Coordinates of C-alpha atoms in Angstrom, one line a residue:
Chain A
M101 CA 0.0 0.0 0.0
A102 CA 2.9 2.3 0.8
R103 CA 4.1 1.9 -2.8
T104 CA 0.7 3.0 -4.1
I105 CA 0.8 6.1 -1.9
S106 CA 4.3 7.1 -3.1
S107 CA 3.5 6.6 -6.8
M108 CA 0.5 8.9 -6.9
P109 CA 1.0 12.2 -8.8
K110 CA 1.6 15.2 -6.6
S111 CA 0.8 17.7 -9.3
F112 CA -1.1 17.9 -12.6
F113 CA 1.2 17.2 -15.5
G114 CA 4.1 17.9 -13.1
V115 CA 3.4 21.6 -13.1
L116 CA 0.0 22.6 -11.6
P117 CA -1.3 22.0 -8.1
L118 CA -3.7 19.0 -7.9
Y119 CA -6.8 21.1 -7.2
I120 CA -6.4 23.0 -10.5
G121 CA -6.0 19.7 -12.2
V122 CA -9.2 18.4 -10.6
E123 CA -11.0 21.6 -11.6
I124 CA -9.8 21.1 -15.3
I125 CA -10.6 17.4 -15.3
L126 CA -14.1 17.9 -13.9
G127 CA -14.8 20.7 -16.3
I128 CA -13.8 18.7 -19.3
T129 CA -15.7 15.6 -18.1
I130 CA -18.8 17.6 -17.4
L131 CA -18.7 19.2 -20.9
N132 CA -18.4 15.8 -22.4
K133 CA -21.2 14.3 -20.3
C134 CA -23.7 16.8 -21.7
S135 CA -23.8 14.5 -24.7
G136 CA -26.3 12.4 -22.7
A137 CA -28.8 15.2 -22.5
Y138 CA -28.7 15.7 -26.3
G139 CA -28.9 12.0 -27.0
I140 CA -32.1 11.7 -24.9
L141 CA -33.6 14.5 -27.1
A142 CA -34.1 11.6 -29.6
V143 CA -37.4 11.0 -27.7
F144 CA -38.7 14.3 -29.2
T145 CA -37.1 14.1 -32.7
G146 CA -38.1 10.6 -33.4
H147 CA -34.6 9.3 -34.1
P148 CA -34.4 5.6 -33.2
L149 CA -32.0 4.6 -30.3
D150 CA -31.0 1.1 -29.3
F151 CA -30.7 -0.2 -25.8
M152 CA -26.9 0.5 -25.4
Q153 CA -27.4 4.1 -26.5
W154 CA -30.1 4.7 -24.0
I155 CA -28.0 3.2 -21.2
S156 CA -25.0 5.3 -22.3
Y157 CA -27.0 8.6 -22.4
L158 CA -28.8 8.0 -19.1
W159 CA -25.5 7.1 -17.4
S160 CA -23.9 10.3 -18.8
V161 CA -26.7 12.4 -17.2
I162 CA -26.3 10.7 -13.8
T163 CA -22.5 11.2 -13.8
L164 CA -23.0 14.8 -14.9
I165 CA -24.9 15.5 -11.7
V166 CA -22.2 13.8 -9.6
Y167 CA -19.3 15.7 -11.2
G168 CA -21.2 19.0 -11.2
Q169 CA -21.1 19.2 -7.4
G170 CA -17.4 18.8 -7.4
L171 CA -16.8 21.8 -9.5
Y172 CA -18.7 24.0 -7.0
Q173 CA -16.7 22.7 -4.1
I174 CA -13.3 22.6 -5.5
H175 CA -11.9 25.5 -3.4
K176 CA -13.6 24.1 -0.2
P177 CA -13.7 20.3 -0.9
R178 CA -15.6 17.8 1.2
V179 CA -14.1 14.4 1.5
Y180 CA -17.5 12.7 1.2
T181 CA -18.3 14.5 -2.1
F182 CA -14.9 13.8 -3.7
S183 CA -14.9 10.2 -2.6
Q184 CA -18.2 9.8 -4.4
I185 CA -16.8 11.6 -7.4
L186 CA -13.7 9.4 -7.5
V187 CA -15.7 6.1 -7.2
T188 CA -18.2 7.3 -9.8
F189 CA -15.3 8.4 -12.1
T190 CA -13.6 5.0 -11.7
I191 CA -16.7 3.1 -12.5
D192 CA -17.3 5.5 -15.4
T193 CA -13.8 4.8 -16.7
V194 CA -14.5 1.1 -16.9
I195 CA -18.0 1.7 -18.4
T196 CA -16.5 4.2 -20.9
C197 CA -14.0 1.5 -22.0
L198 CA -16.8 -1.0 -22.6
F199 CA -18.9 1.5 -24.4
T200 CA -16.0 2.5 -26.5
L201 CA -15.4 -1.1 -27.5
W202 CA -19.1 -1.6 -28.2
F203 CA -19.6 1.6 -30.3
T204 CA -16.3 1.0 -32.2
A205 CA -17.7 -2.4 -33.2
V206 CA -21.0 -0.7 -34.2
W207 CA -19.2 1.9 -36.4
F208 CA -16.8 -0.5 -38.1
G209 CA -19.5 -3.1 -38.4
T210 CA -21.6 -0.8 -40.5
D211 CA -20.9 -0.4 -44.1
N212 CA -18.8 2.8 -44.0
V213 CA -16.2 1.8 -46.6
V214 CA -16.1 3.9 -49.8
E215 CA -14.1 2.7 -52.8
E216 CA -10.8 4.5 -53.0
P217 CA -9.6 6.1 -56.2
A218 CA -6.3 5.0 -57.8
L219 CA -3.2 6.4 -56.1
L220 CA -2.1 9.8 -57.2
K221 CA 0.5 12.3 -56.1
R222 CA -0.7 14.7 -53.4
G223 CA -2.1 17.9 -55.0
E224 CA -2.0 16.4 -58.5
A225 CA -5.8 15.9 -58.7
K226 CA -8.7 16.9 -56.6
F227 CA -9.3 13.3 -55.4
S228 CA -5.9 13.2 -53.8
Q229 CA -6.9 16.1 -51.5
G230 CA -9.2 13.8 -49.6
A231 CA -7.7 11.6 -46.9
S232 CA -7.1 7.9 -47.7
Q233 CA -8.9 5.1 -45.9
G234 CA -5.7 4.3 -44.0
Y235 CA -5.3 7.9 -42.8
E236 CA -8.9 8.2 -41.7
Y237 CA -8.6 4.9 -39.8
T238 CA -5.3 5.8 -38.1
V239 CA -6.5 9.2 -37.0
T240 CA -9.8 7.7 -35.7
I241 CA -8.0 5.1 -33.6
L242 CA -5.4 7.7 -32.5
I243 CA -8.0 10.1 -31.2
T244 CA -9.9 7.3 -29.5
M245 CA -6.8 5.9 -27.8
T246 CA -5.6 9.4 -26.7
S247 CA -9.0 10.1 -25.1
L248 CA -8.8 6.9 -23.2
V249 CA -5.2 7.5 -22.1
F250 CA -6.2 10.9 -20.8
R251 CA -9.2 9.4 -19.0
F252 CA -6.9 7.0 -17.1
Y253 CA -4.5 9.8 -16.2
Y254 CA -7.4 11.9 -15.0
N255 CA -8.6 9.0 -12.8
Y256 CA -5.2 8.7 -11.4
V257 CA -5.0 12.5 -10.6
L258 CA -8.5 12.4 -8.9
A259 CA -7.4 9.4 -6.8
S260 CA -4.3 11.3 -5.7
F261 CA -6.4 14.4 -4.8
V262 CA -8.8 12.3 -2.7
Q263 CA -5.9 10.6 -1.1
E264 CA -4.5 14.0 -0.1
L265 CA -7.9 14.9 1.3
L266 CA -8.1 11.7 3.3
R267 CA -4.6 12.2 4.7
N268 CA -5.1 15.8 5.6
P269 CA -6.5 16.4 9.2
K270 CA -8.1 19.6 8.0
F271 CA -10.7 17.4 6.2
L272 CA -11.5 14.9 8.9
V273 CA -15.1 13.7 8.8
D274 CA -17.3 13.5 11.8
Q275 CA -19.4 10.5 10.8
D276 CA -21.9 10.9 13.7
D277 CA -23.1 14.2 12.3
V278 CA -23.8 12.7 8.9
A279 CA -25.6 9.8 10.5
Q280 CA -27.8 12.2 12.5
D281 CA -28.6 14.2 9.4
L282 CA -29.8 11.1 7.5
K283 CA -32.9 10.8 9.8
N284 CA -34.3 14.1 8.6
K285 CA -33.7 13.7 4.9
N286 CA -36.0 12.3 2.1
G287 CA -35.4 9.0 0.4
F288 CA -33.3 10.3 -2.5
T289 CA -31.1 12.4 -0.3
R290 CA -30.6 9.4 2.1
L291 CA -29.6 7.3 -0.9
W292 CA -27.2 10.0 -2.1
I293 CA -25.5 10.4 1.3
K294 CA -25.3 6.7 1.7
S295 CA -23.6 6.4 -1.6
Q296 CA -21.1 9.1 -0.4
R297 CA -20.5 7.2 2.8
V298 CA -19.9 3.9 1.0
S299 CA -17.6 5.7 -1.5
Y300 CA -15.7 7.2 1.5
H301 CA -15.1 3.8 3.0
W302 CA -14.0 2.4 -0.2
C303 CA -11.6 5.3 -0.7
R304 CA -10.2 4.9 2.8
R305 CA -9.8 1.2 2.2
F306 CA -7.9 1.5 -1.1
L307 CA -6.0 4.8 -0.7
I308 CA -4.8 4.9 2.9
Chain B
M292 CA -25.2 63.0 -19.2
A293 CA -22.2 63.8 -17.0
N294 CA -24.5 63.8 -14.0
F295 CA -26.0 60.4 -15.0
F296 CA -22.5 59.0 -15.5
Y297 CA -21.3 60.3 -12.1
R298 CA -24.4 59.1 -10.2
W299 CA -24.3 55.6 -11.7
F300 CA -20.7 54.8 -12.1
L301 CA -18.5 57.2 -10.1
S302 CA -20.5 57.5 -6.9
Q303 CA -18.7 54.5 -5.3
R304 CA -15.3 55.5 -6.6
P305 CA -12.7 55.3 -3.8
I306 CA -10.8 58.6 -3.2
N307 CA -7.6 58.9 -5.2
S308 CA -8.1 55.5 -6.8
E309 CA -6.1 55.2 -10.1
V310 CA -6.6 51.5 -11.0
S311 CA -9.6 52.2 -13.2
E312 CA -8.1 55.2 -15.0
L313 CA -7.4 55.0 -18.7
E314 CA -4.3 56.2 -20.6
T315 CA -4.9 59.5 -22.4
S316 CA -1.4 60.3 -23.6
L317 CA -0.6 60.5 -27.3
S318 CA 3.1 60.4 -26.9
I319 CA 4.8 57.5 -28.8
K320 CA 8.0 58.2 -26.9
K321 CA 6.4 57.0 -23.7
S322 CA 5.6 53.6 -25.4
I323 CA 9.1 53.3 -26.8
Q324 CA 10.5 54.0 -23.3
S325 CA 8.2 51.2 -21.9
I326 CA 9.6 48.8 -24.5
K327 CA 13.2 49.7 -23.6
N328 CA 12.6 49.2 -19.9
Y329 CA 10.6 46.0 -20.4
H330 CA 11.9 43.0 -18.5
W331 CA 11.6 40.0 -20.8
T332 CA 10.7 36.7 -19.3
W333 CA 10.3 33.3 -21.0
P334 CA 6.5 33.4 -21.0
S335 CA 6.5 36.9 -22.6
I336 CA 9.1 35.8 -25.2
C337 CA 6.9 32.9 -26.1
H338 CA 3.8 35.0 -26.2
Y339 CA 5.1 37.9 -28.3
G340 CA 7.4 35.6 -30.4
F341 CA 4.5 33.3 -31.3
M342 CA 2.3 36.2 -32.3
A343 CA 5.1 37.8 -34.3
S344 CA 5.8 34.6 -36.2
I345 CA 2.1 34.3 -37.2
F346 CA 2.0 37.9 -38.3
L347 CA 5.2 37.4 -40.3
F348 CA 3.7 34.2 -41.9
T349 CA 0.5 35.9 -42.9
F350 CA 2.4 39.0 -44.1
I351 CA 4.3 36.7 -46.5
T352 CA 1.5 34.3 -47.5
N353 CA -1.4 36.7 -47.9
P354 CA -1.8 37.6 -51.6
L355 CA -2.9 41.2 -51.0
P356 CA -0.6 43.8 -52.7
W357 CA 2.5 44.5 -50.7
I358 CA 1.6 48.2 -50.4
I359 CA -1.7 47.4 -48.8
K360 CA -0.2 44.8 -46.4
C361 CA 2.5 47.4 -45.4
L362 CA -0.2 50.0 -44.8
I363 CA -2.3 47.6 -42.7
Y364 CA 0.7 46.5 -40.6
S365 CA 2.0 50.1 -40.2
T366 CA -1.4 51.3 -39.0
L367 CA -1.6 48.5 -36.5
I368 CA 1.9 49.2 -35.2
L369 CA 1.0 52.9 -34.9
L370 CA -2.2 52.2 -33.0
C371 CA -0.3 50.0 -30.6
L372 CA 2.4 52.6 -30.0
I373 CA 0.0 55.6 -29.3
P374 CA -0.8 55.0 -25.6
L375 CA -4.4 56.2 -25.9
T376 CA -5.2 53.6 -28.6
G377 CA -2.5 51.1 -27.6
Q378 CA -4.2 50.2 -24.3
F379 CA -6.9 48.6 -26.4
F380 CA -5.2 47.6 -29.7
F381 CA -2.0 46.2 -28.1
N382 CA -4.0 44.1 -25.6
A383 CA -6.1 42.8 -28.5
L384 CA -3.1 41.6 -30.5
P385 CA -4.0 37.9 -30.0
I386 CA -7.4 38.7 -31.7
F387 CA -5.7 40.5 -34.6
T388 CA -3.3 37.6 -35.0
W389 CA -6.3 35.2 -35.2
L390 CA -8.0 37.4 -37.8
A391 CA -4.9 37.7 -39.9
L392 CA -4.5 33.9 -40.0
Y393 CA -8.2 33.3 -40.6
F394 CA -8.4 35.6 -43.6
T395 CA -5.3 34.2 -45.0
S396 CA -6.4 30.6 -44.6
S397 CA -8.4 30.4 -47.9
Y398 CA -5.3 31.3 -49.9
F399 CA -3.1 28.3 -48.8
P400 CA -2.4 26.2 -51.9
A401 CA -4.4 23.0 -52.0
G402 CA -1.3 20.9 -52.8
K403 CA 0.4 21.9 -49.5
R404 CA -2.7 21.4 -47.3
P405 CA -3.2 18.3 -45.2
P406 CA -5.7 15.8 -46.6
I407 CA -9.4 16.4 -45.8
T408 CA -11.0 13.8 -43.5
V409 CA -14.7 13.0 -44.0
K410 CA -15.0 9.9 -41.8
V411 CA -13.0 10.7 -38.7
L412 CA -15.5 13.0 -37.0
P413 CA -18.6 10.8 -37.5
A414 CA -16.6 7.8 -36.5
I415 CA -15.3 9.5 -33.3
E416 CA -18.8 10.8 -32.6
T417 CA -20.2 7.3 -32.7
I418 CA -17.4 5.7 -30.8
L419 CA -17.3 8.3 -28.0
Y420 CA -20.9 9.5 -27.8
G421 CA -22.9 6.5 -29.1
D422 CA -24.3 8.1 -32.2
N423 CA -24.2 11.1 -34.6
L424 CA -25.9 13.6 -32.3
S425 CA -26.3 16.1 -35.1
D426 CA -28.3 13.4 -37.0
I427 CA -30.4 12.8 -33.9
L428 CA -31.3 16.5 -33.5
A429 CA -31.8 17.3 -37.2
T430 CA -34.1 14.3 -37.8
S431 CA -37.2 16.5 -37.7
T432 CA -37.1 20.2 -38.6
N433 CA -39.7 23.0 -38.7
A434 CA -39.8 26.7 -39.2
V435 CA -40.1 27.5 -35.4
F436 CA -37.0 25.4 -34.6
D437 CA -35.2 27.0 -37.5
I438 CA -35.7 30.5 -36.1
F439 CA -34.9 29.3 -32.6
A440 CA -31.6 27.8 -33.9
W441 CA -30.7 30.8 -36.1
I442 CA -30.9 33.3 -33.2
P443 CA -27.8 32.1 -31.4
Y444 CA -25.9 30.7 -34.4
G445 CA -26.6 33.3 -37.0
L446 CA -27.1 36.4 -34.9
F447 CA -25.9 36.4 -31.3
H448 CA -22.6 34.7 -32.2
F449 CA -21.4 37.7 -34.2
G450 CA -22.5 40.4 -31.8
A451 CA -21.9 38.7 -28.5
P452 CA -18.1 39.2 -28.3
F453 CA -18.5 43.0 -28.6
V454 CA -21.4 43.1 -26.1
V455 CA -19.4 40.9 -23.6
A456 CA -16.3 43.0 -24.0
G457 CA -18.3 46.2 -23.4
I458 CA -20.1 44.8 -20.3
L459 CA -16.9 43.4 -18.9
F460 CA -15.1 46.7 -19.4
I461 CA -17.8 48.7 -17.5
F462 CA -19.0 46.2 -14.9
G463 CA -16.0 44.0 -14.4
P464 CA -12.8 44.8 -12.4
P465 CA -10.1 46.9 -14.2
T466 CA -7.8 44.9 -16.5
I467 CA -10.4 42.1 -17.0
L468 CA -10.8 43.2 -20.7
Q469 CA -7.1 42.6 -21.2
G470 CA -7.6 39.0 -20.0
Y471 CA -10.7 38.5 -22.1
A472 CA -8.8 39.7 -25.3
F473 CA -5.9 37.3 -24.4
A474 CA -8.2 34.3 -23.8
F475 CA -10.6 35.0 -26.7
G476 CA -7.8 35.7 -29.1
Y477 CA -5.7 32.6 -28.3
M478 CA -8.7 30.3 -28.3
N479 CA -9.6 31.4 -31.8
L480 CA -6.0 31.4 -32.9
F481 CA -5.4 27.8 -31.7
G482 CA -8.8 26.9 -33.2
V483 CA -7.9 28.1 -36.7
I484 CA -4.5 26.5 -36.5
I485 CA -6.1 23.1 -35.7
Q486 CA -8.7 23.6 -38.4
N487 CA -5.9 24.1 -41.0
V488 CA -3.8 21.3 -39.7
F489 CA -6.7 18.9 -39.4
P490 CA -9.3 19.7 -42.1
A491 CA -12.5 17.8 -41.5
A492 CA -15.9 17.8 -43.2
P493 CA -18.9 19.0 -41.2
P494 CA -22.2 17.1 -40.9
W495 CA -23.8 18.8 -43.9
Y496 CA -21.0 17.2 -46.1
K497 CA -22.2 13.7 -45.1
I498 CA -25.8 14.6 -45.9
L499 CA -24.8 16.0 -49.3
Y500 CA -22.0 13.7 -50.4
G501 CA -22.1 10.7 -48.0
L502 CA -18.6 9.5 -47.1
E503 CA -17.0 10.2 -50.5
S504 CA -13.6 11.8 -50.6
A505 CA -13.5 15.6 -50.5
H506 CA -11.4 18.2 -52.3
Y507 CA -10.5 21.9 -51.8
G508 CA -12.3 23.0 -54.9
M509 CA -15.7 22.3 -53.2
H510 CA -17.9 25.1 -52.1
G511 CA -19.1 25.3 -48.5
S512 CA -22.8 24.8 -47.6
P513 CA -25.0 26.9 -45.3
G514 CA -26.5 23.6 -44.0
G515 CA -29.7 24.3 -42.1
L516 CA -29.2 28.0 -42.5
A517 CA -30.3 27.7 -46.1
R518 CA -33.9 27.3 -44.7
I519 CA -33.4 30.7 -43.0
D520 CA -32.4 32.3 -46.3
T521 CA -35.5 30.8 -47.9
L522 CA -37.7 31.9 -44.9
L523 CA -36.5 35.5 -45.0
N524 CA -36.1 35.6 -48.7
I525 CA -32.4 36.5 -48.5
H526 CA -29.1 35.0 -49.8
L527 CA -26.9 36.0 -46.9
Y528 CA -25.9 32.7 -45.3
T529 CA -25.7 30.7 -48.6
T530 CA -23.3 33.3 -50.0
A531 CA -21.3 33.6 -46.8
F532 CA -20.8 29.9 -46.2
E533 CA -20.2 29.0 -49.8
N534 CA -17.2 31.3 -49.7
S535 CA -16.0 30.6 -46.2
S536 CA -12.3 30.9 -45.5
V537 CA -12.2 27.5 -43.8
I538 CA -14.8 25.3 -45.5
F539 CA -13.5 22.1 -43.9
G540 CA -12.9 23.6 -40.5
A541 CA -15.5 21.7 -38.6
F542 CA -13.0 20.7 -35.9
P543 CA -13.0 22.5 -33.4
S544 CA -16.2 24.5 -33.4
L545 CA -15.3 28.2 -32.8
H546 CA -19.0 29.0 -32.4
S547 CA -18.9 26.7 -29.4
G548 CA -15.5 28.0 -28.3
C549 CA -16.7 31.6 -28.4
A550 CA -20.0 30.9 -26.6
T551 CA -18.1 29.0 -23.9
M552 CA -15.5 31.7 -23.4
E553 CA -18.2 34.4 -23.1
A554 CA -20.2 32.3 -20.6
L555 CA -17.0 31.6 -18.6
F556 CA -16.1 35.3 -18.3
F557 CA -19.6 36.3 -17.5
S558 CA -19.9 33.5 -14.9
Y559 CA -16.7 34.7 -13.4
C560 CA -17.9 38.3 -13.1
F561 CA -21.6 37.7 -12.5
P562 CA -21.9 34.3 -10.8
F563 CA -25.5 34.8 -9.8
L564 CA -26.5 34.7 -13.5
R565 CA -24.5 31.5 -14.2
P566 CA -27.6 29.4 -15.1
L567 CA -28.4 31.9 -17.8
F568 CA -25.0 31.6 -19.4
I569 CA -25.0 27.8 -19.2
F570 CA -28.4 27.9 -20.9
Y571 CA -26.9 30.1 -23.7
V572 CA -24.1 27.6 -24.3
C573 CA -26.5 24.6 -24.4
W574 CA -28.8 26.5 -26.7
L575 CA -25.9 27.3 -29.1
W576 CA -24.7 23.7 -29.0
W577 CA -28.2 22.5 -29.9
S578 CA -28.5 25.0 -32.8
T579 CA -25.1 24.1 -34.3
M580 CA -26.0 20.4 -34.4
Y581 CA -29.6 21.1 -35.5
L582 CA -28.3 23.2 -38.4
T583 CA -25.9 20.4 -39.3
H584 CA -22.8 22.7 -39.0
H585 CA -21.0 20.7 -36.3
Y586 CA -20.7 17.3 -34.7
F587 CA -20.9 17.1 -30.9
V588 CA -17.2 16.2 -30.8
D589 CA -16.4 19.6 -32.6
L590 CA -18.4 21.4 -30.0
M591 CA -16.5 19.6 -27.2
A592 CA -13.1 20.5 -28.8
G593 CA -14.1 24.2 -29.0
S594 CA -15.4 24.3 -25.4
V595 CA -12.5 22.3 -23.9
L596 CA -10.1 24.6 -25.7
S597 CA -11.9 27.6 -24.2
Y598 CA -12.1 26.1 -20.8
I599 CA -8.4 25.3 -20.6
I600 CA -7.3 28.8 -21.9
F601 CA -9.8 30.4 -19.5
Q602 CA -8.4 28.5 -16.6
Y603 CA -4.9 29.5 -17.5
T604 CA -5.9 33.1 -17.9
K605 CA -7.9 33.0 -14.6
Y606 CA -5.0 31.8 -12.5
T607 CA -2.3 33.9 -14.2
Q608 CA -3.9 37.1 -15.3
L609 CA -7.4 37.8 -14.3
P610 CA -8.2 40.3 -11.5
L611 CA -10.3 39.0 -8.6
V612 CA -13.9 40.0 -8.8
D613 CA -15.7 41.6 -5.9
T614 CA -19.4 41.0 -6.5
S615 CA -20.4 43.6 -4.0
L616 CA -18.9 46.4 -6.2
F617 CA -20.9 47.9 -9.0
C618 CA -18.4 48.7 -11.8
R619 CA -14.8 49.2 -12.7
W620 CA -14.7 52.6 -11.1
S621 CA -15.7 51.1 -7.7
Y622 CA -12.4 49.2 -7.4
S623 CA -9.6 50.6 -5.2
N624 CA -7.0 48.0 -6.0
I625 CA -6.5 44.9 -8.1
E626 CA -5.8 41.5 -6.7
K627 CA -5.0 38.3 -8.5
Y628 CA -5.2 34.6 -7.8
D629 CA -2.4 33.1 -5.8
M630 CA -2.4 29.4 -6.9
L631 CA -0.5 28.3 -3.8
K632 CA -2.4 30.3 -1.3
E633 CA -5.8 29.1 -2.8
N634 CA -4.7 25.5 -2.7
P635 CA -7.3 23.8 -0.4
L636 CA -4.8 21.1 0.5
G637 CA -2.4 23.8 1.6
S638 CA 1.2 23.2 2.5
F639 CA 0.2 21.1 5.5
D640 CA 2.3 18.1 6.1
G641 CA 0.7 15.5 8.4
D642 CA 4.0 14.8 10.1
D643 CA 4.8 18.5 10.8
I644 CA 2.1 20.2 12.7
E645 CA 4.1 23.5 12.8
N646 CA 3.6 23.9 9.1
I647 CA -0.1 24.6 9.3
P648 CA -0.6 27.9 7.4
L649 CA -1.9 30.7 9.7
S650 CA -4.6 32.2 7.4
S651 CA -4.8 35.5 9.1
L652 CA -1.1 36.2 8.9
D653 CA -1.0 34.8 5.4
N654 CA -3.6 37.3 4.2
T655 CA -1.6 40.3 5.4
R656 CA 1.7 38.9 4.2
V657 CA 3.4 39.9 7.5
L658 CA 5.3 36.6 7.4
D659 CA 6.4 37.3 3.9
L660 CA 7.7 40.7 4.7
N661 CA 9.7 39.4 7.6
D662 CA 11.4 36.9 5.4
N663 CA 12.8 38.4 2.2
N664 CA 13.5 35.0 0.7
V665 CA 9.9 33.9 0.9
L666 CA 8.7 37.2 -0.6
E667 CA 11.1 37.0 -3.5
F668 CA 10.2 33.4 -4.2
D669 CA 6.5 34.1 -4.2
L670 CA 6.6 37.0 -6.6
D671 CA 9.0 35.2 -9.0
D672 CA 6.8 32.2 -9.0
Q673 CA 3.8 34.3 -10.2
A674 CA 5.8 36.2 -12.7
S675 CA 7.1 33.0 -14.2
L676 CA 3.6 32.1 -15.3
T677 CA 2.3 35.4 -16.5
P678 CA 3.3 36.9 -19.9
N679 CA 3.5 40.5 -18.7
N680 CA 2.2 43.3 -20.9
I681 CA 4.9 45.6 -22.2
F682 CA 2.7 48.7 -21.7
D683 CA 1.2 47.5 -18.4
R684 CA 0.5 50.5 -16.3
T685 CA -1.3 48.7 -13.5
S686 CA 1.4 46.3 -12.6
Y687 CA 2.1 48.2 -9.4
A688 CA -1.4 47.3 -8.2
S689 CA -1.1 43.7 -9.2
R690 CA -1.6 41.2 -6.4
S691 CA -1.5 44.1 -4.1
S692 CA -2.9 43.6 -0.6
A693 CA -2.4 47.2 0.2
T694 CA -5.2 48.8 2.0
S695 CA -7.9 50.7 0.0
N696 CA -7.4 54.3 -0.7
I697 CA -10.5 55.0 1.3
S698 CA -9.2 56.1 4.7
L699 CA -10.0 54.0 7.7
E700 CA -11.9 56.9 9.3
E701 CA -14.2 57.1 6.3
S702 CA -14.8 53.4 5.9
P703 CA -14.1 51.0 8.8
L704 CA -15.3 48.1 6.7
P705 CA -13.7 46.7 3.5
P706 CA -15.5 47.6 0.3
R707 CA -17.1 44.1 0.1
L708 CA -18.8 44.5 3.4
N709 CA -19.4 48.2 3.2
S710 CA -21.5 48.0 0.0
N711 CA -25.0 46.9 -0.6
K712 CA -25.0 47.2 -4.4
R713 CA -24.8 43.5 -5.0
I714 CA -25.5 40.6 -2.8
D715 CA -24.3 37.3 -4.1

């Protein structure tokens, strides 16, 4: 476990403090998760969606809400909130990888191949100004892989930030207070706080 | 008129406050002296060197007659050197750099341009977001939606940067316009560079030509805006988009980038209206996809570019906003972010309890003043991240924690607590 602690990044890309990294990571992720809301608009436009698309869009909207609270708290972070964000982000990373595989299969499984014209020198004829199939394929894979690599790094930075929160006495959590609050909350809030508490315990277990 | 201006904007002005004053000198000598005395740092060398290289590139590449190009460049240099105009034009150089590159983009020879991709964006869109979201939103169209989509995309987008700049200048803290010009200019500049390096076809291309190979001889298309031309019986958007400078510049979307940048700056200055600005960005996103001008991935690239540049600008250049103050003339001093001081994790080391930062002492910097080494390190650290302006006349107030010019007898409370103009 000590090895895990020492290998965590102490800064964002070796330059910026972790909290700025987390602010940037959450901002970028929130922007991307807005895709779920636009996908769900298919209900009104009549565009057909399959089961996997529905799951993907609904999951995006849920994660959007979880990440949104982190952006508001970044300068005064709560361990419970950021534990929930870290656990959600980690699950989201796994789910994103699975969705990426699934939708990659969907795209390449569809007939998207166009006959390529005979090879010509670049700039010689108008057809050569378009990208070749190989170029399009390479760029597509490159962008997809880059986005996944960044996602893993972001996950790592978030974990490091939560670890710092857990280790810092400034952010000690009084669990009794939270337990007392639960009695006066509605069902959804109780579920929300419970998920934060479970996340907190998971984070303590794996990061400390 | 003067009475109105005084009553609304100057009534809160602190006595002897200079931070909101504008330069009125016409002496070029003053500017030349500033250049001679300027202390160059690596960020400033990168900043000015990068812009100079783009200007030089467009000067050589643009096919306009040399005499016209020389006239345009000379006028710009003159406007930058006259202190009265320079305070606006010099700070807006990133924007002029972007415009110079944008209007030269259509003249790059086709043979030397990178190949146009037509499948990368729809493929990435499907892989990362499950489907072509533009297709989803443009499945059914009607005149009401067309008008609703046209308002942000075809109207607001072109006027908003000026409106935002004007409002920020009047109601934001002094020097915020400088930061806005920097962020807005660089976002667009990087955007146009990416569009040229990675030419990609927008959704309307797939609708018109499928996934067939593209070439630079093709004309652009107004996409869904053609319906607006028909509806209003005009030919405005069809003509404009057919002759666009960057026809295959779908990635990133600068419509999205501009809207996001405007929303971020407004949210920074007027946080109580944040939901309205978020709504505007979401509205513009919807309209770009509905009008088949961009894929969602283009919008994300534009917004992420804006967000990163805004964050950089915020932590290195932007003045702190006091939401209790009414306008630029209400400020008595300018403070900026201190990345280390704002760090919620602080410098606390669990094994060394004596290292807990004493927040009250930290705010007044008494500790810093007692320890010259700490003070020097702190200031150098900030300077290393900020490309200082050559003609910066407010640097003396930067990050200042000096007391307000209002005397303590007159105002026992700081401006934030002493005012009731805005409650956040």
